[in-house]
C-alpha positions as YAML, in Angstrom:
chain: A
units: angstrom
residues:
- id: 1
  name: UNK
  ca: [131.40, 106.14, 108.74]
- id: 2
  name: UNK
  ca: [130.79, 109.07, 106.48]
- id: 3
  name: UNK
  ca: [127.28, 108.50, 105.06]
- id: 4
  name: UNK
  ca: [128.85, 108.84, 100.80]
- id: 5
  name: UNK
  ca: [125.87, 111.56, 98.64]
- id: 6
  name: UNK
  ca: [124.92, 111.47, 94.86]
- id: 7
  name: UNK
  ca: [123.42, 113.81, 93.88]
- id: 8
  name: UNK
  ca: [122.41, 113.27, 89.47]
- id: 9
  name: UNK
  ca: [120.84, 116.80, 88.54]
- id: 10
  name: UNK
  ca: [122.01, 119.51, 85.96]
- id: 11
  name: UNK
  ca: [121.05, 122.61, 88.35]
- id: 12
  name: UNK
  ca: [124.91, 123.15, 89.38]
- id: 13
  name: UNK
  ca: [121.71, 126.11, 91.26]
- id: 14
  name: UNK
  ca: [121.05, 122.49, 92.74]
- id: 15
  name: UNK
  ca: [123.93, 120.67, 93.63]
- id: 16
  name: UNK
  ca: [125.44, 123.09, 94.93]
- id: 17
  name: UNK
  ca: [122.07, 123.52, 97.61]
- id: 18
  name: UNK
  ca: [122.27, 119.64, 98.33]
- id: 19
  name: UNK
  ca: [125.69, 119.27, 99.13]
- id: 20
  name: UNK
  ca: [125.23, 123.12, 101.49]
- id: 21
  name: UNK
  ca: [122.84, 121.33, 102.73]
- id: 22
  name: UNK
  ca: [124.98, 119.01, 104.19]
- id: 23
  name: UNK
  ca: [127.98, 120.34, 105.02]
- id: 24
  name: UNK
  ca: [126.80, 120.01, 108.94]
- id: 25
  name: UNK
  ca: [127.46, 116.14, 108.61]
- id: 26
  name: UNK
  ca: [129.56, 113.59, 108.52]
- id: 27
  name: UNK
  ca: [128.99, 113.21, 104.76]
- id: 28
  name: UNK
  ca: [130.92, 113.16, 101.18]
- id: 29
  name: UNK
  ca: [128.93, 114.77, 98.86]
- id: 30
  name: UNK
  ca: [129.66, 113.18, 95.05]
- id: 31
  name: UNK
  ca: [127.48, 115.03, 92.02]
- id: 32
  name: UNK
  ca: [126.91, 113.65, 88.38]
- id: 33
  name: UNK
  ca: [125.64, 116.53, 85.81]
- id: 34
  name: UNK
  ca: [123.30, 114.49, 83.84]
- id: 35
  name: UNK
  ca: [122.03, 110.25, 83.76]
- id: 36
  name: UNK
  ca: [124.68, 109.01, 81.62]
- id: 37
  name: UNK
  ca: [127.91, 110.24, 84.15]
- id: 38
  name: UNK
  ca: [125.27, 109.62, 87.02]
- id: 39
  name: UNK
  ca: [125.59, 106.17, 86.33]
- id: 40
  name: UNK
  ca: [128.87, 106.01, 85.70]
- id: 41
  name: UNK
  ca: [129.29, 107.56, 88.65]
- id: 42
  name: UNK
  ca: [127.91, 104.98, 91.50]
- id: 43
  name: UNK
  ca: [129.81, 102.92, 90.18]
- id: 44
  name: UNK
  ca: [132.29, 104.51, 91.21]
- id: 45
  name: UNK
  ca: [131.59, 105.62, 94.61]
- id: 46
  name: UNK
  ca: [129.33, 102.80, 95.45]
- id: 47
  name: UNK
  ca: [126.65, 105.85, 97.38]
- id: 48
  name: UNK
  ca: [124.82, 105.08, 100.29]
- id: 49
  name: UNK
  ca: [121.98, 107.05, 98.83]
- id: 50
  name: UNK
  ca: [121.48, 109.03, 95.25]
- id: 51
  name: UNK
  ca: [118.65, 112.12, 94.67]
- id: 52
  name: UNK
  ca: [118.10, 111.36, 91.17]
- id: 53
  name: UNK
  ca: [116.13, 115.31, 88.72]
- id: 54
  name: UNK
  ca: [113.53, 113.74, 86.55]
- id: 55
  name: UNK
  ca: [113.83, 116.05, 83.86]
- id: 56
  name: UNK
  ca: [117.77, 115.77, 82.87]
- id: 57
  name: UNK
  ca: [119.77, 115.46, 79.54]
- id: 58
  name: UNK
  ca: [122.01, 112.97, 78.37]
- id: 59
  name: UNK
  ca: [119.91, 110.19, 79.67]
- id: 60
  name: UNK
  ca: [116.47, 110.61, 82.17]
- id: 61
  name: UNK
  ca: [115.79, 110.65, 86.05]
- id: 62
  name: UNK
  ca: [114.22, 107.38, 84.46]
- id: 63
  name: UNK
  ca: [116.63, 106.55, 82.45]
- id: 64
  name: UNK
  ca: [118.66, 106.99, 84.94]
- id: 65
  name: UNK
  ca: [116.97, 105.04, 87.56]
- id: 66
  name: UNK
  ca: [116.54, 102.10, 85.61]
- id: 67
  name: UNK
  ca: [120.07, 101.93, 84.49]
- id: 68
  name: UNK
  ca: [120.95, 101.39, 88.58]
- id: 69
  name: UNK
  ca: [118.36, 99.07, 88.98]
- id: 70
  name: UNK
  ca: [119.56, 96.16, 86.54]
- id: 71
  name: UNK
  ca: [122.63, 96.73, 87.35]
- id: 72
  name: UNK
  ca: [123.64, 94.29, 90.07]
- id: 73
  name: UNK
  ca: [126.69, 96.38, 92.05]
- id: 74
  name: UNK
  ca: [124.58, 99.73, 92.46]
- id: 75
  name: UNK
  ca: [120.64, 98.20, 92.45]
- id: 76
  name: UNK
  ca: [120.64, 98.69, 96.06]
- id: 77
  name: UNK
  ca: [121.06, 101.97, 96.20]
- id: 78
  name: UNK
  ca: [118.31, 104.02, 97.86]
- id: 79
  name: UNK
  ca: [117.41, 106.44, 95.24]
- id: 80
  name: UNK
  ca: [114.96, 109.81, 96.53]
- id: 81
  name: UNK
  ca: [113.69, 111.50, 92.85]
- id: 82
  name: UNK
  ca: [113.80, 115.32, 92.63]
- id: 83
  name: UNK
  ca: [111.12, 116.70, 90.75]
- id: 84
  name: UNK
  ca: [109.28, 119.93, 89.89]
- id: 85
  name: UNK
  ca: [107.19, 117.64, 87.97]
- id: 86
  name: UNK
  ca: [103.35, 116.38, 88.80]
- id: 87
  name: UNK
  ca: [103.11, 114.08, 85.77]
- id: 88
  name: UNK
  ca: [101.57, 110.58, 87.66]
- id: 89
  name: UNK
  ca: [102.61, 108.21, 85.12]
- id: 90
  name: UNK
  ca: [106.53, 109.50, 85.23]
- id: 91
  name: UNK
  ca: [105.65, 109.24, 89.17]
- id: 92
  name: UNK
  ca: [104.30, 105.65, 88.85]
- id: 93
  name: UNK
  ca: [107.29, 104.36, 87.13]
- id: 94
  name: UNK
  ca: [109.53, 105.91, 89.30]
- id: 95
  name: UNK
  ca: [108.06, 103.87, 91.93]
- id: 96
  name: UNK
  ca: [108.48, 100.75, 89.41]
- id: 97
  name: UNK
  ca: [111.28, 100.92, 89.72]
- id: 98
  name: UNK
  ca: [111.79, 100.89, 93.33]
- id: 99
  name: UNK
  ca: [111.89, 104.67, 94.32]
- id: 100
  name: UNK
  ca: [112.57, 105.31, 98.23]
- id: 101
  name: UNK
  ca: [110.85, 108.70, 97.61]
- id: 102
  name: UNK
  ca: [110.52, 112.23, 96.42]
- id: 103
  name: UNK
  ca: [111.62, 115.60, 96.98]
- id: 104
  name: UNK
  ca: [109.30, 118.51, 94.88]
- id: 105
  name: UNK
  ca: [111.21, 121.23, 93.54]
- id: 106
  name: UNK
  ca: [111.70, 123.67, 95.18]
- id: 107
  name: UNK
  ca: [112.65, 122.39, 98.00]
- id: 108
  name: UNK
  ca: [114.26, 123.20, 101.69]
- id: 109
  name: UNK
  ca: [117.58, 121.92, 103.09]
- id: 110
  name: UNK
  ca: [115.65, 120.38, 106.09]
- id: 111
  name: UNK
  ca: [113.59, 118.49, 103.33]
- id: 112
  name: UNK
  ca: [116.55, 116.32, 102.03]
- id: 113
  name: UNK
  ca: [117.66, 116.03, 105.46]
- id: 114
  name: UNK
  ca: [114.57, 115.13, 106.89]
- id: 115
  name: UNK
  ca: [114.38, 112.18, 104.16]
- id: 116
  name: UNK
  ca: [117.48, 111.42, 104.62]
- id: 117
  name: UNK
  ca: [117.62, 110.25, 107.93]
- id: 118
  name: UNK
  ca: [115.13, 107.76, 106.96]
- id: 119
  name: UNK
  ca: [116.93, 105.99, 105.33]
- id: 120
  name: UNK
  ca: [120.16, 106.62, 105.51]
- id: 121
  name: UNK
  ca: [122.34, 106.93, 108.86]
- id: 122
  name: UNK
  ca: [122.93, 111.16, 109.23]
- id: 123
  name: UNK
  ca: [126.02, 111.84, 111.53]
- id: 124
  name: UNK
  ca: [127.01, 115.29, 113.25]
- id: 125
  name: UNK
  ca: [131.05, 116.84, 112.08]
- id: 126
  name: UNK
  ca: [132.62, 116.28, 114.85]
...
């Protein structure tokens, strides 16, 4: 069974990097450009993992994470925060909302793969 990953980031470039990183794997990548869309896509697609940017328009990453955690159908999905920030208070709030990990921007594809493999199975394409 294919692993489904949702990337929620207002940067088209970041969404593209994540999609390209997982090309060698049996993964389905779905994307959203802001937090509100991210919650909608998560509800519709039920991904196995969500990469979530902290700084976004409409709903920022923490607001989005809070909505995800309060929505029973998607509350248990692991979420990894993508951040260019080092704001301890914001990261502390993410910890309280049971974030599964952090990746600092700019990041390398290998970092995404390494952290993902600790959370969900990644199988090479046949």
